[in-house]
PDB file of C-alpha atoms in Angstrom:
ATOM      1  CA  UNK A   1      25.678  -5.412  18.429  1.00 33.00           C
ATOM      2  CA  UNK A   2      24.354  -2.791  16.451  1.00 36.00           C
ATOM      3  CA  UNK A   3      26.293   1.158  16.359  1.00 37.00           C
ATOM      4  CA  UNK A   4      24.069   3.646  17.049  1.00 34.00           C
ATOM      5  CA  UNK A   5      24.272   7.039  16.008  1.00 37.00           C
ATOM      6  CA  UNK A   6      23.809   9.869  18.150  1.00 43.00           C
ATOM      7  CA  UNK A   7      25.867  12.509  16.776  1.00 61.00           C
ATOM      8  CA  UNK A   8      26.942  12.365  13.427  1.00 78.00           C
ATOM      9  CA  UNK A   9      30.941  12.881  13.597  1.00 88.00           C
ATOM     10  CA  UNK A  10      32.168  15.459  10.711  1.00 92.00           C
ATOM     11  CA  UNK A  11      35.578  15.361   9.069  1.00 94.00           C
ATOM     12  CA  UNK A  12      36.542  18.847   7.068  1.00 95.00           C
ATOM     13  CA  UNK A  13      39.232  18.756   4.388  1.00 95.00           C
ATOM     14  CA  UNK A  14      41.054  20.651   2.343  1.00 96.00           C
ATOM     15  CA  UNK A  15      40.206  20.159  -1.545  1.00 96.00           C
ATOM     16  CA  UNK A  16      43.079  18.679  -2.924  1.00 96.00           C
ATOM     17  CA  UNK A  17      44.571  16.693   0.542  1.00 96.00           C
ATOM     18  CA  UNK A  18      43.608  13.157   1.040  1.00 96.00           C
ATOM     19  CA  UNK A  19      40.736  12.298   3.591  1.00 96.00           C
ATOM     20  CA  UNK A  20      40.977   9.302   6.055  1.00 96.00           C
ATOM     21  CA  UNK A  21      37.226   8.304   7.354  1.00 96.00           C
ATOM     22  CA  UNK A  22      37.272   5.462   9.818  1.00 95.00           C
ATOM     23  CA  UNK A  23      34.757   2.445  11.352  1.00 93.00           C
ATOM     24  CA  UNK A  24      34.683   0.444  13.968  1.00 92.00           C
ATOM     25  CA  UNK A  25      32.989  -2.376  13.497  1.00 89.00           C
ATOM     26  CA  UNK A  26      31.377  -5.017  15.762  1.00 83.00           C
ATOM     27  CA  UNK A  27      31.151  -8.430  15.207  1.00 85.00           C
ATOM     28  CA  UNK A  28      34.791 -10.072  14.849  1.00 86.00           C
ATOM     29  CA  UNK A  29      32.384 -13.026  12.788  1.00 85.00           C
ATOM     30  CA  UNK A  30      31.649 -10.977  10.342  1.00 88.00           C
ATOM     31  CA  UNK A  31      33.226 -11.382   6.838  1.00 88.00           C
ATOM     32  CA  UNK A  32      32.249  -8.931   4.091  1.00 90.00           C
ATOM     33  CA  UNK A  33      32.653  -4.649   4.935  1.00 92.00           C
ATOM     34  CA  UNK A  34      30.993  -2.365   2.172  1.00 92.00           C
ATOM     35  CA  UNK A  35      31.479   1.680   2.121  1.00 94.00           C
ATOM     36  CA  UNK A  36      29.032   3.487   1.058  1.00 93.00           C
ATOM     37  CA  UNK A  37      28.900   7.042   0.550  1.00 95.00           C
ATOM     38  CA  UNK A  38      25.207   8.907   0.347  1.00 94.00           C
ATOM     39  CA  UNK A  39      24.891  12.774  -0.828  1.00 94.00           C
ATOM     40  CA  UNK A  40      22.001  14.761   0.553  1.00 89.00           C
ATOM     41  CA  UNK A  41      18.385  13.483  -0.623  1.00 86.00           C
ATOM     42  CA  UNK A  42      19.720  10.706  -2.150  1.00 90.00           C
ATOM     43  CA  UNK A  43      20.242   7.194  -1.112  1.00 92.00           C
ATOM     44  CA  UNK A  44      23.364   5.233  -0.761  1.00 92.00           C
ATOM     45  CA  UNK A  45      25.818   4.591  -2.946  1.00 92.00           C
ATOM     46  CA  UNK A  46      28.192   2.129  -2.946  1.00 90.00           C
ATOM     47  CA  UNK A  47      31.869   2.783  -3.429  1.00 93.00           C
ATOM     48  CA  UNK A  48      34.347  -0.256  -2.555  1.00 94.00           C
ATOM     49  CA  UNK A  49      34.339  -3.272  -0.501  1.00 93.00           C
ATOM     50  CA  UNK A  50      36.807  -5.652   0.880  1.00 95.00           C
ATOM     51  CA  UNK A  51      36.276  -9.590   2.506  1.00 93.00           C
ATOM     52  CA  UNK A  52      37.938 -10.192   5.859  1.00 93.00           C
ATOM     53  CA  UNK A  53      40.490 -12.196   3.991  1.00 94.00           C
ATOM     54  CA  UNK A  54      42.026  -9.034   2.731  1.00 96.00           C
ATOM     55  CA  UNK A  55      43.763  -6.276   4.438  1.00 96.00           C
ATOM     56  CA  UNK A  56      44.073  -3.810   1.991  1.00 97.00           C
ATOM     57  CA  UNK A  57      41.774  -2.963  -1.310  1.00 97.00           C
ATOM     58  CA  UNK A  58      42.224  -0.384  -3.849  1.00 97.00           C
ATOM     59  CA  UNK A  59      39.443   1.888  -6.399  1.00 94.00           C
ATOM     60  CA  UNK A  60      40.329   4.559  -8.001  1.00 92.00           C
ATOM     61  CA  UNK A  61      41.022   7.305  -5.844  1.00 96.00           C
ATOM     62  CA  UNK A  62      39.798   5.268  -3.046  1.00 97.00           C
ATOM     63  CA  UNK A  63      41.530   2.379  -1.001  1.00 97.00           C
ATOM     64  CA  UNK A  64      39.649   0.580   1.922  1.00 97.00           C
ATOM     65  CA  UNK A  65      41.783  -0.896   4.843  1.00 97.00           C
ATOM     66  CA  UNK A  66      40.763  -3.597   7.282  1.00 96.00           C
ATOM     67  CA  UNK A  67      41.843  -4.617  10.666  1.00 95.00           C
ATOM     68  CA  UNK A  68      40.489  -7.224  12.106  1.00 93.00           C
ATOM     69  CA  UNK A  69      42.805  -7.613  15.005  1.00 93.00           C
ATOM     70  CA  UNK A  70      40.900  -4.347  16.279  1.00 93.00           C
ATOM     71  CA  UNK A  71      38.237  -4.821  14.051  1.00 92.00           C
ATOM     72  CA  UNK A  72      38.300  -1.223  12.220  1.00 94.00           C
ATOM     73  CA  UNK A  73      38.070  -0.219   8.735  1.00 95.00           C
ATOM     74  CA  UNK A  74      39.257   2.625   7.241  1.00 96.00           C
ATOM     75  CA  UNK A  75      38.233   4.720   3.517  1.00 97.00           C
ATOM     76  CA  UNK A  76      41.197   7.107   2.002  1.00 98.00           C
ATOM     77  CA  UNK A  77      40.310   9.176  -0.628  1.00 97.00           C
ATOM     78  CA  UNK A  78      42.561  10.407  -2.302  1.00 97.00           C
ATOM     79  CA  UNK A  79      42.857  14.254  -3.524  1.00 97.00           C
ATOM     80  CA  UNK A  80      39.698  15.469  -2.566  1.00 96.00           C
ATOM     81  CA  UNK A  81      36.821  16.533  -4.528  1.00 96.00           C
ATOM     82  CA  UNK A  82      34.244  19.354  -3.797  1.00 95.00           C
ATOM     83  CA  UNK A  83      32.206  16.058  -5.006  1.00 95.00           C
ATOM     84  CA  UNK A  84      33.373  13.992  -2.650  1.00 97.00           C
ATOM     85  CA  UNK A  85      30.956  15.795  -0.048  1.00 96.00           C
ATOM     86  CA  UNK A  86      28.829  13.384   1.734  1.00 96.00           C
ATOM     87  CA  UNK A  87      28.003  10.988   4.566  1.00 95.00           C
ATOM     88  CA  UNK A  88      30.277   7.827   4.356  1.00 95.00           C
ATOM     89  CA  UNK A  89      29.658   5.331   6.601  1.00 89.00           C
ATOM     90  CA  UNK A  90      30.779   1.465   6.339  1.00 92.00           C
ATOM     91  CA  UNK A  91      28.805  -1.910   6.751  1.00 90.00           C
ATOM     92  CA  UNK A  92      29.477  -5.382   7.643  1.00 89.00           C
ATOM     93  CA  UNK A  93      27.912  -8.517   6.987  1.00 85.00           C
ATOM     94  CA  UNK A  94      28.718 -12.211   8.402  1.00 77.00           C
ATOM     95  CA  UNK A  95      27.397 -14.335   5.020  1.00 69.00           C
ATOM     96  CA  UNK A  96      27.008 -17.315   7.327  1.00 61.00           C
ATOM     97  CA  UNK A  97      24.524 -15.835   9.255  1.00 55.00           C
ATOM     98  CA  UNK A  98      21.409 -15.202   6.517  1.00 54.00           C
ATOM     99  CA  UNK A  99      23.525 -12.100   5.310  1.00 58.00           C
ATOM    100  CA  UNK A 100      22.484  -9.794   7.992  1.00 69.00           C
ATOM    101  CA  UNK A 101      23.770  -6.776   7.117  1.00 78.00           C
ATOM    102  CA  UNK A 102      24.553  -4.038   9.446  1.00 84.00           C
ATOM    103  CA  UNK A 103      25.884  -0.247   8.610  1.00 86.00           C
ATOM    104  CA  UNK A 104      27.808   2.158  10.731  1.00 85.00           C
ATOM    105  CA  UNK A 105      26.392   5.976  12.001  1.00 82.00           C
ATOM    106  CA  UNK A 106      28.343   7.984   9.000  1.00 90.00           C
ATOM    107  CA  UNK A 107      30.573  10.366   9.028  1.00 94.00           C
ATOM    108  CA  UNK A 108      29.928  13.553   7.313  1.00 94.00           C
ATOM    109  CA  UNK A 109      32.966  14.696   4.539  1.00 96.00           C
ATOM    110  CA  UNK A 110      32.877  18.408   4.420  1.00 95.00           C
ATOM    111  CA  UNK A 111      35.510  20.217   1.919  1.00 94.00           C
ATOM    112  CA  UNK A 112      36.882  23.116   2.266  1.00 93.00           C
ATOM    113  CA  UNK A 113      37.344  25.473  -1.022  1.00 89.00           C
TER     114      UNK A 113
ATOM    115  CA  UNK B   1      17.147   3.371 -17.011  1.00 63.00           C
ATOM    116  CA  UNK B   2      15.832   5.589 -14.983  1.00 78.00           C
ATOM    117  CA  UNK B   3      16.789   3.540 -11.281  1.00 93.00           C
ATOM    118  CA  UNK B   4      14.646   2.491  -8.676  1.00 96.00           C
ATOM    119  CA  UNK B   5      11.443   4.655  -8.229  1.00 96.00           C
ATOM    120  CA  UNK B   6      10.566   5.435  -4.921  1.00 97.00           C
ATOM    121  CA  UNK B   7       6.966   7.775  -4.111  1.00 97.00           C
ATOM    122  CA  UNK B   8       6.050   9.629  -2.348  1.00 97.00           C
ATOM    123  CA  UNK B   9       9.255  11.848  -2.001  1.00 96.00           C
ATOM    124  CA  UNK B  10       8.131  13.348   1.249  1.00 96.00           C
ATOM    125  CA  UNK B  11       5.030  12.195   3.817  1.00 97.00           C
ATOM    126  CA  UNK B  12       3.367  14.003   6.502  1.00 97.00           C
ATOM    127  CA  UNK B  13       1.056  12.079   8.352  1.00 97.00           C
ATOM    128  CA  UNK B  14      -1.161  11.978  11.686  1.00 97.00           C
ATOM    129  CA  UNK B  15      -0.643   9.693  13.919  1.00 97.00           C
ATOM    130  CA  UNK B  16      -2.804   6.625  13.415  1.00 97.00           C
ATOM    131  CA  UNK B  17      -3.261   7.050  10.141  1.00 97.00           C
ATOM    132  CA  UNK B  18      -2.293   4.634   7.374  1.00 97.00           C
ATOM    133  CA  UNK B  19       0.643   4.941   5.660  1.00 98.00           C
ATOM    134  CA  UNK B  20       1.732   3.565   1.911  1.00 98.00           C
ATOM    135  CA  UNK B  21       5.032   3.851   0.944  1.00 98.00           C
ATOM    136  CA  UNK B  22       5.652   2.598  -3.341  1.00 98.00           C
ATOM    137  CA  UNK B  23       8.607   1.569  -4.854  1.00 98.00           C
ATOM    138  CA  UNK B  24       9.544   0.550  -8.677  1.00 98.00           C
ATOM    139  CA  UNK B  25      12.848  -1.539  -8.845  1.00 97.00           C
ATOM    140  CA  UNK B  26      14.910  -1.789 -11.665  1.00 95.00           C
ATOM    141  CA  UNK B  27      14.078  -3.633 -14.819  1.00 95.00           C
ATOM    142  CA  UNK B  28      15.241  -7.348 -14.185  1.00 92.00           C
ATOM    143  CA  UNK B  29      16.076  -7.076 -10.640  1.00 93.00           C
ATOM    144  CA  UNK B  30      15.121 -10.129  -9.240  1.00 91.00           C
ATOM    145  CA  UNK B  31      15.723  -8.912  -5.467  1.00 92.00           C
ATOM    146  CA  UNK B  32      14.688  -5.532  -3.932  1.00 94.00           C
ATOM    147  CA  UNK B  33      15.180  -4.517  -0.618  1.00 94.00           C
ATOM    148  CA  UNK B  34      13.184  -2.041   2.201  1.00 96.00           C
ATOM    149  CA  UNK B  35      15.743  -0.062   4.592  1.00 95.00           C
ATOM    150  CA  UNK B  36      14.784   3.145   7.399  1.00 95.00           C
ATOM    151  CA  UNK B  37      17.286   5.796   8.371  1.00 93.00           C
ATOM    152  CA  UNK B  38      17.550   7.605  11.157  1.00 90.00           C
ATOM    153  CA  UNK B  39      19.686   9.436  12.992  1.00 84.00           C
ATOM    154  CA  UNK B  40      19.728   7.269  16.235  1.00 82.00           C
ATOM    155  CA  UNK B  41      19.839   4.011  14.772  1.00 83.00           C
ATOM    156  CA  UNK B  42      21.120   4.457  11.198  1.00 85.00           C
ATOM    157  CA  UNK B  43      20.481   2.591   7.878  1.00 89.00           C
ATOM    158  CA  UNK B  44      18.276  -0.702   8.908  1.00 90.00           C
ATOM    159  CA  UNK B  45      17.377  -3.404   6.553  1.00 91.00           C
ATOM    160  CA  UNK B  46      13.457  -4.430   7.134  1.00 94.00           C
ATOM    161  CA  UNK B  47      12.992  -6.692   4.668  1.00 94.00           C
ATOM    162  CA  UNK B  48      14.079  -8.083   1.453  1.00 92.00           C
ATOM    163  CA  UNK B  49      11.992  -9.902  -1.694  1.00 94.00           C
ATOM    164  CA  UNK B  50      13.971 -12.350  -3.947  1.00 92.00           C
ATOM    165  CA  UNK B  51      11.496 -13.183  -7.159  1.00 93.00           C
ATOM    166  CA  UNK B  52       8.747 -11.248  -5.334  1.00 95.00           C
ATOM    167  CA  UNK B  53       8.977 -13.790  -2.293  1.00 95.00           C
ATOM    168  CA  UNK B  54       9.467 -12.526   1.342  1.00 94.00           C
ATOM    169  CA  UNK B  55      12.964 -14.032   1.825  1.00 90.00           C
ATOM    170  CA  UNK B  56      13.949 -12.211   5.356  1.00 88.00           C
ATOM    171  CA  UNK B  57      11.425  -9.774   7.201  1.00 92.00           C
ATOM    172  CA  UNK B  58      13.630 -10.235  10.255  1.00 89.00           C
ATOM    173  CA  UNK B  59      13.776  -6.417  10.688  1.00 90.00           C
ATOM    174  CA  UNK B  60      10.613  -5.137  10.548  1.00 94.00           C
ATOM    175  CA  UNK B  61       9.492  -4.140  13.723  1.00 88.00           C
ATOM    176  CA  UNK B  62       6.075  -5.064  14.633  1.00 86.00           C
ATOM    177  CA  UNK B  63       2.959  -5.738  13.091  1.00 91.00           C
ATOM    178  CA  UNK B  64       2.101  -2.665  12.094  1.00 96.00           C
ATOM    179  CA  UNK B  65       4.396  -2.654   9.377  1.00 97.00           C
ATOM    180  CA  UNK B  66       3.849  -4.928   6.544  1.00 97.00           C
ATOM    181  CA  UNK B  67       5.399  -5.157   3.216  1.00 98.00           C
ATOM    182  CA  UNK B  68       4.046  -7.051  -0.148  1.00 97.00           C
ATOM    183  CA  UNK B  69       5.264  -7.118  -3.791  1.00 98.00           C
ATOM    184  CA  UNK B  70       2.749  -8.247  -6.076  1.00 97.00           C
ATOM    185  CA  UNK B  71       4.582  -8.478  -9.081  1.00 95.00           C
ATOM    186  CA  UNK B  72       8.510  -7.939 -10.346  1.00 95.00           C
ATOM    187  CA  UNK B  73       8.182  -3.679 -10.951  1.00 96.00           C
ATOM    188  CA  UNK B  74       6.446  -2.817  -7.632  1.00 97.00           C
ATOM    189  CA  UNK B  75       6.536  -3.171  -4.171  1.00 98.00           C
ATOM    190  CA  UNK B  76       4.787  -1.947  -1.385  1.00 98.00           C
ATOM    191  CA  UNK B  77       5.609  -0.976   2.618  1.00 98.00           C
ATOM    192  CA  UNK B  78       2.435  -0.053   4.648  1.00 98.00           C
ATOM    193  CA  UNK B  79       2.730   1.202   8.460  1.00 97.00           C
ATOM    194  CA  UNK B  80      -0.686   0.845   9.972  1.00 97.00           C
ATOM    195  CA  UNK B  81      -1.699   2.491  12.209  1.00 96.00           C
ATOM    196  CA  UNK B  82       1.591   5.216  12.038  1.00 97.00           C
ATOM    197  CA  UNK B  83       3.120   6.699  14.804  1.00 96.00           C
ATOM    198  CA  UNK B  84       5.599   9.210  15.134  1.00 96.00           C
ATOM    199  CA  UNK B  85       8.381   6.957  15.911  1.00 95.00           C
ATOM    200  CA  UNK B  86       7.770   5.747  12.366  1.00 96.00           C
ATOM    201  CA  UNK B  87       9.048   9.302  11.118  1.00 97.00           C
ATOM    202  CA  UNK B  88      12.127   8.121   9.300  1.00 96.00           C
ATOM    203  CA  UNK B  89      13.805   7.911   5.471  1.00 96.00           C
ATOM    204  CA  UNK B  90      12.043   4.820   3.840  1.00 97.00           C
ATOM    205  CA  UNK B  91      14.517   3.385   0.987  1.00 97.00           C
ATOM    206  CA  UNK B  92      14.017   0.869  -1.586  1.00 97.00           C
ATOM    207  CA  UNK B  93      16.929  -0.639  -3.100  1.00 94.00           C
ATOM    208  CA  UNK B  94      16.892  -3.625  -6.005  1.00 94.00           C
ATOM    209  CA  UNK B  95      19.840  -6.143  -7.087  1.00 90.00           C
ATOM    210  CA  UNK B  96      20.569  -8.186  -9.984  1.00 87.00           C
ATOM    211  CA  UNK B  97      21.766 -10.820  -7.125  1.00 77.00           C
ATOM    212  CA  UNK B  98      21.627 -11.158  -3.360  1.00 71.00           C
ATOM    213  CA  UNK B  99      25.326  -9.399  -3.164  1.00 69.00           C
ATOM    214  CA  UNK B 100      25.269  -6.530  -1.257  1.00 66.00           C
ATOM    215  CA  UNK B 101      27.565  -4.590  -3.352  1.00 66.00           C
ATOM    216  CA  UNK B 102      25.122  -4.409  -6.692  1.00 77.00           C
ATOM    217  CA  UNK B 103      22.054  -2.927  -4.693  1.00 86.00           C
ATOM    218  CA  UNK B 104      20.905   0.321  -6.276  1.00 90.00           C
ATOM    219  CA  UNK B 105      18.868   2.992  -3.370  1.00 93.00           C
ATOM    220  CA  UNK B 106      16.334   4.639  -4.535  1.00 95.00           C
ATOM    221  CA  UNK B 107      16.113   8.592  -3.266  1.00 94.00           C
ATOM    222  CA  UNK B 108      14.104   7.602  -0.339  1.00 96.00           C
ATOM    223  CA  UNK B 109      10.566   8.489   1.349  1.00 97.00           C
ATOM    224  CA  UNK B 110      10.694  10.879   3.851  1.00 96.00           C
ATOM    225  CA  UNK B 111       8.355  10.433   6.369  1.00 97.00           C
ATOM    226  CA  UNK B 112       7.156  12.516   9.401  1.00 97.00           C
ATOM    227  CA  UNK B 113       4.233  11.300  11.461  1.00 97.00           C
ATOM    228  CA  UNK B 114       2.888  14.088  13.852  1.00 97.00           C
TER     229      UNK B 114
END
């Protein structure tokens, strides 16, 4: 099924500490999870991905985490950035199934000075 | 290069009306991609283009809503007749390939039919 947002959840750190934004996914089939990260009046931007035959990914400041025993993924960044303020929100994709991809509600990163 | 092109930035319409919605991909894309935002049901994929074919127009959702690209720098998405459920964020994103990791967004059309 498809995650619908109704509220958009908000997650306020401290510049400098590391942020943890997660996503529950929902289709156990699927096999590719994106993160993408979109900044007011622009579109999205990706960031880092991971395939369901990893657990654990890393960019640079950034590391992605999978689950798929509870199907949740997970984005750290590390040492926040005023920059780093945006919506994140993840997406999934089952390749076997004409690449249907499907993205999460967002979170909203706000950081605090 | 300047990225994927998107006009207009922002629409106001009446309901009923016809609405055109433009988008330039980037130089030697050879797929490019229509999306809608909203709050309640997030980022949506409507349709996708590979070599200016209609590859997937599984999420477009009815009739009024059409999309064409007539040649490799332009695309179009048309919503006739609007209505204010339409009123949305309208992206364009184009890839080198079909992997979703290379798209590039566009800023987006925002759209408000009254």
């Amino acid at each position: 099924g498809e995650s619908v947002g109704l509220h958009l959840p908000t997650l306020s750190v401290q510049e400098g500490d590391n942020s943890i934004i997660n996503c529950a996914y929902s289709n156990s089939a699927s096999d590719y999870f994106i993160w993408y990260k979109q900044e007011s009046g622009k579109g999205p931007q990706f960031i880092i991905d991971i395939r369901s035959n990893m657990d654990k990914r890393q960019g640079q400041r950034v590391t992605v985490l999978l689950n798929k025993t509870v199907k949740h993924l997970s984005l750290q960044i590390a040492a926040t950035q005023p920059g780093d303020s945006a919506v994140y929100f993840c997406a999934e994709i089952r390749h076997s199934s004409a690449s249907k991809i499907i993205f999460g509600s967002g979170t909203r990163l706000s950081i605090r000075p | 290069d300047a990225g994927v092109i998107q006009s207009p930035r922002h629409e106001v319409t009446e309901m009923g009306q016809e609405v055109t919605l433009r988008c330039k991909p980037i130089s030697g894309h050879d797929y490019l991609f229509w999306y809608r935002q909203t709050m309640m049901r997030g980022l949506e994929l409507l349709i996708y283009f590979n070599n200016n074919v209609p590859i997937d127009d599984s999420g477009m959702p009815e009739d009024r809503f059409s999309a064409k690209m007539p040649n490799a720098s332009f695309s179009t998405l048309k919503i006739q007749p609007s209505e204010p459920r339409d009123s949305a964020v309208y992206f364009c994103a184009s890839s080198l390939d079909r992997r979703e990791e290379t798209q590039y967004f566009g800023p987006g059309t925002r759209l408000l039919v009254l």
